[in-house]
JSON list of N, CA and C in Angstrom, two decimals:
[
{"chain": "A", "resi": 1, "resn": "UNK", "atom": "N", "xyz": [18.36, -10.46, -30.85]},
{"chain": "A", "resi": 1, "resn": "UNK", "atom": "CA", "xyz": [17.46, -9.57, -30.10]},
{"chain": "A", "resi": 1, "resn": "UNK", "atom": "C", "xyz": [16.17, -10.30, -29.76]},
{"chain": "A", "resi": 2, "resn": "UNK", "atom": "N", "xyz": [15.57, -11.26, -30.82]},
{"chain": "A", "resi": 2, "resn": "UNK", "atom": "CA", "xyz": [14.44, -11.67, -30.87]},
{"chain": "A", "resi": 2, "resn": "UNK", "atom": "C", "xyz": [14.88, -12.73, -29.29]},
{"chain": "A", "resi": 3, "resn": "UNK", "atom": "N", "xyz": [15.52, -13.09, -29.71]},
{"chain": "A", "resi": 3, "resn": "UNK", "atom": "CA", "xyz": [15.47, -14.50, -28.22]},
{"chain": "A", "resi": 3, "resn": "UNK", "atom": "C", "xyz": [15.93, -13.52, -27.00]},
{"chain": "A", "resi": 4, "resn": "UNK", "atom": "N", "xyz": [16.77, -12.61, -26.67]},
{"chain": "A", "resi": 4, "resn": "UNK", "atom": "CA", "xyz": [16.22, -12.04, -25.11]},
{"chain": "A", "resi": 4, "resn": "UNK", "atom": "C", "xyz": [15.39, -11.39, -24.78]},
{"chain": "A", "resi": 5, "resn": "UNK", "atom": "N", "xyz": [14.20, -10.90, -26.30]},
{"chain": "A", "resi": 5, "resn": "UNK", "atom": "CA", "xyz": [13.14, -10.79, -25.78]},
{"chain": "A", "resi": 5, "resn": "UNK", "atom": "C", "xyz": [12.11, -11.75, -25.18]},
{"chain": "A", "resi": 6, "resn": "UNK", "atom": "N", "xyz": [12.60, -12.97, -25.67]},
{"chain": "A", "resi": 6, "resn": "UNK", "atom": "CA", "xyz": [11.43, -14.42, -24.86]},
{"chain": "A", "resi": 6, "resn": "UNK", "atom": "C", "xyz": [12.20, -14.70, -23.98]},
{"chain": "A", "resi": 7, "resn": "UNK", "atom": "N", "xyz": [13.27, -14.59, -24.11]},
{"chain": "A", "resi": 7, "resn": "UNK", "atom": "CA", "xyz": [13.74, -15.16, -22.46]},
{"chain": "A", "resi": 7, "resn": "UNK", "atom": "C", "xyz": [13.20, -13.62, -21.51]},
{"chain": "A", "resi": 8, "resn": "UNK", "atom": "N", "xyz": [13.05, -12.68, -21.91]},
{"chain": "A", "resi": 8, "resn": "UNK", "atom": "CA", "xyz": [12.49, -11.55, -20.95]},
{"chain": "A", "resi": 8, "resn": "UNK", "atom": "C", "xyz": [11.38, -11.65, -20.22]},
{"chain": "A", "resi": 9, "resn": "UNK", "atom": "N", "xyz": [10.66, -12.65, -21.53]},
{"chain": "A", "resi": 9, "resn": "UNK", "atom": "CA", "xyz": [8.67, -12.63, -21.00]},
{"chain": "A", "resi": 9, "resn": "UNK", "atom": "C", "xyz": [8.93, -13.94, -20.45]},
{"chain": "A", "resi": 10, "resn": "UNK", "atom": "N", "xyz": [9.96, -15.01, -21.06]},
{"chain": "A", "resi": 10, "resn": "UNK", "atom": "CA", "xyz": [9.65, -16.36, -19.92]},
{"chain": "A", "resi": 10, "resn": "UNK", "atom": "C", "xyz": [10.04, -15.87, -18.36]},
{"chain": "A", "resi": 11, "resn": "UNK", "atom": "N", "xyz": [10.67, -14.82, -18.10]},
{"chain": "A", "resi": 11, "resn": "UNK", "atom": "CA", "xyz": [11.62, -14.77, -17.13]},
{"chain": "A", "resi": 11, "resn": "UNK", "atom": "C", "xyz": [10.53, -13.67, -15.86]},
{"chain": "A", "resi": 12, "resn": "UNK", "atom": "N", "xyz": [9.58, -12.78, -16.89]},
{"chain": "A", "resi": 12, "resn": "UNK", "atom": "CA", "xyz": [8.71, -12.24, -16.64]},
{"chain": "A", "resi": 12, "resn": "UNK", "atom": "C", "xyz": [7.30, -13.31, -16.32]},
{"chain": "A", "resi": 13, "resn": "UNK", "atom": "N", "xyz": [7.51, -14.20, -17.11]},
{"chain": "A", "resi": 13, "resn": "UNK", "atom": "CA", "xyz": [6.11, -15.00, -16.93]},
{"chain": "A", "resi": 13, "resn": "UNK", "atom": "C", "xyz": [6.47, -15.76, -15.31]},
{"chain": "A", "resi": 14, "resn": "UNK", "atom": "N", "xyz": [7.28, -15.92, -15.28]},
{"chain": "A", "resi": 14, "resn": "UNK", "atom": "CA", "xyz": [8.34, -16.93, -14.09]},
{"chain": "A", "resi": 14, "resn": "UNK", "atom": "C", "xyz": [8.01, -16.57, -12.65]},
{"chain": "A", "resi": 15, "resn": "UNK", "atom": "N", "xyz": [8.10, -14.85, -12.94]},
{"chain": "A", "resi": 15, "resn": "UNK", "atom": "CA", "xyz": [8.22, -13.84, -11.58]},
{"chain": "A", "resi": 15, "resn": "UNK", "atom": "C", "xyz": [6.77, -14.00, -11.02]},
{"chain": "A", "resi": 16, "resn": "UNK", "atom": "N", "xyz": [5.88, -14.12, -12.03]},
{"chain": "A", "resi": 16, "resn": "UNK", "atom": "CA", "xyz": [4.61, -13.31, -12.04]},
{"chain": "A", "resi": 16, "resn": "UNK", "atom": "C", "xyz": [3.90, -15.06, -11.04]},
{"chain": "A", "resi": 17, "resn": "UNK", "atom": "N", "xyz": [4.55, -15.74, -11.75]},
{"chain": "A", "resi": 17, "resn": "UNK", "atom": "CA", "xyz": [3.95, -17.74, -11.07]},
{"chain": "A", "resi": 17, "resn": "UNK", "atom": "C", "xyz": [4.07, -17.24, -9.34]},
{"chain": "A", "resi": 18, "resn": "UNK", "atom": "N", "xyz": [5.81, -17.39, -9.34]},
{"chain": "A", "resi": 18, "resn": "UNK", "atom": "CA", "xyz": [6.19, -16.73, -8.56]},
{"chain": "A", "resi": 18, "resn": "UNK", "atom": "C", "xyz": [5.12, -16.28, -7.29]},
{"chain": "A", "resi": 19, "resn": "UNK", "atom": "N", "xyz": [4.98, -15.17, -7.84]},
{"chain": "A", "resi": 19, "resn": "UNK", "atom": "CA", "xyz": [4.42, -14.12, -7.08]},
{"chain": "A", "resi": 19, "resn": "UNK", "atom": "C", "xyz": [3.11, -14.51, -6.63]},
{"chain": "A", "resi": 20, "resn": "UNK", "atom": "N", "xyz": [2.11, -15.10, -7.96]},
{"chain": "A", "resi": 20, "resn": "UNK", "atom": "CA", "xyz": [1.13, -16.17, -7.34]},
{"chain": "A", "resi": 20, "resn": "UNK", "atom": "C", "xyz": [0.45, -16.95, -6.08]},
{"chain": "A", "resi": 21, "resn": "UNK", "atom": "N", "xyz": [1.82, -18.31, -6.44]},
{"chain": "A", "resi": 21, "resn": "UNK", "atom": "CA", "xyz": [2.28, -18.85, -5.20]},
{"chain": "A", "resi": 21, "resn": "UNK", "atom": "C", "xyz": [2.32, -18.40, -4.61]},
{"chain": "A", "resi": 22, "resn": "UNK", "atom": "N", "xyz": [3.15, -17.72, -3.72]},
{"chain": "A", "resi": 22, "resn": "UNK", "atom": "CA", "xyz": [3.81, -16.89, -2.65]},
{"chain": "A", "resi": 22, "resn": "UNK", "atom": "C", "xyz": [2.57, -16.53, -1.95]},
{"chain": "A", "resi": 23, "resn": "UNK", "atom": "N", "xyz": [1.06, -15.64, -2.66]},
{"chain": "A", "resi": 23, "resn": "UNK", "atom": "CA", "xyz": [-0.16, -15.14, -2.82]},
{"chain": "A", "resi": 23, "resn": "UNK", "atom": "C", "xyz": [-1.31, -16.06, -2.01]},
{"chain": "A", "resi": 24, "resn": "UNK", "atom": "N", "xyz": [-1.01, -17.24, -2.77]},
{"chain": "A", "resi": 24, "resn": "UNK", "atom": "CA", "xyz": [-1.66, -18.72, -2.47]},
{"chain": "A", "resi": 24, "resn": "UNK", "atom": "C", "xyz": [-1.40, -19.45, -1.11]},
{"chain": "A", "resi": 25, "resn": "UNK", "atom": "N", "xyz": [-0.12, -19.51, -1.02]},
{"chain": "A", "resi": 25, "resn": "UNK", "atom": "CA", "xyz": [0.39, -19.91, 0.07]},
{"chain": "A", "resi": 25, "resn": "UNK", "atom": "C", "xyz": [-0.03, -19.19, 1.10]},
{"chain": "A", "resi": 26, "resn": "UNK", "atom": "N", "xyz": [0.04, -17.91, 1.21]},
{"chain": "A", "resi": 26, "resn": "UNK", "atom": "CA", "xyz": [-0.07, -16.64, 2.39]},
{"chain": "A", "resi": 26, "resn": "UNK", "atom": "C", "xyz": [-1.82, -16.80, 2.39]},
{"chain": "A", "resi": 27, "resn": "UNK", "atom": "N", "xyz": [-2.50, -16.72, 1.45]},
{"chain": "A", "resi": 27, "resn": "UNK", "atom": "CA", "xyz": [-4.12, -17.17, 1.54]},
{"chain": "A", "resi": 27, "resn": "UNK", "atom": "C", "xyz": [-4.38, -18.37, 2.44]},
{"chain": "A", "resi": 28, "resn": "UNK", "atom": "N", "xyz": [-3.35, -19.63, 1.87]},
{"chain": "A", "resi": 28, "resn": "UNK", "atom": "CA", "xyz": [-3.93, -20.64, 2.56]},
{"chain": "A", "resi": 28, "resn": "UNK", "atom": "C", "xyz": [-3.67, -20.70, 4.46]},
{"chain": "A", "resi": 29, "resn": "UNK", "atom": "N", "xyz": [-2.58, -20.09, 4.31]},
{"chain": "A", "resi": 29, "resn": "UNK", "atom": "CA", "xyz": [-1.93, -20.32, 5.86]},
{"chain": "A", "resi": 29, "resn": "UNK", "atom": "C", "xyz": [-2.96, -19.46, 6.33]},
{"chain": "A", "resi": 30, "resn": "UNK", "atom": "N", "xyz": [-3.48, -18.31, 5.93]},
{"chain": "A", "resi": 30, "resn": "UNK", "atom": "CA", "xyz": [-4.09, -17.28, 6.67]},
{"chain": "A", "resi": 30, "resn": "UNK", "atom": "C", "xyz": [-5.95, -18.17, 7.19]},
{"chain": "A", "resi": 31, "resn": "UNK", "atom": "N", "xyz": [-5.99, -19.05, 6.53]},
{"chain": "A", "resi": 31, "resn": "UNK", "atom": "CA", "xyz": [-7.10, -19.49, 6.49]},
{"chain": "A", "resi": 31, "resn": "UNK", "atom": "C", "xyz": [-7.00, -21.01, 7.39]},
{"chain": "A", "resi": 32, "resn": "UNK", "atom": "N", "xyz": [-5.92, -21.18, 8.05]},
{"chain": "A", "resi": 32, "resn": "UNK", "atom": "CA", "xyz": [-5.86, -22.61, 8.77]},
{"chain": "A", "resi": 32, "resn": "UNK", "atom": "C", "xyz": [-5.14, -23.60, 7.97]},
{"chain": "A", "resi": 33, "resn": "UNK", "atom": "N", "xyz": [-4.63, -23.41, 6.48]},
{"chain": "A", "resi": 33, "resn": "UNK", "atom": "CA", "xyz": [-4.79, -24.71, 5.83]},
{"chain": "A", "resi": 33, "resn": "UNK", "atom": "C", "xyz": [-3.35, -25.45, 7.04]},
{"chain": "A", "resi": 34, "resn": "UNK", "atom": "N", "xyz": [-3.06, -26.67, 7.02]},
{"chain": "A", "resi": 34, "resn": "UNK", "atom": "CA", "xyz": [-2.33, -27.18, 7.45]},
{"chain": "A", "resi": 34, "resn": "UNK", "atom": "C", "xyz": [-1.65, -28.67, 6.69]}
]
């Protein structure tokens, strides 16, 4: 039980980078980066 709970939060920590990026990227393009 104990280990698919860390694979839950690595898998959760993963989404969240993820989602970040995605965040970052859409900031930079919106701003000219090239």
């Amino acid at each position: 039980l104990a280990k698919d709970v860390e694979r839950s939060i690595a898998s959760a920590e993963a989404w969240i980078m993820i989602a970040h990026i995605r965040l970052i990227t859409r900031r930079l393009a919106r701003y000219g980066y090239r």
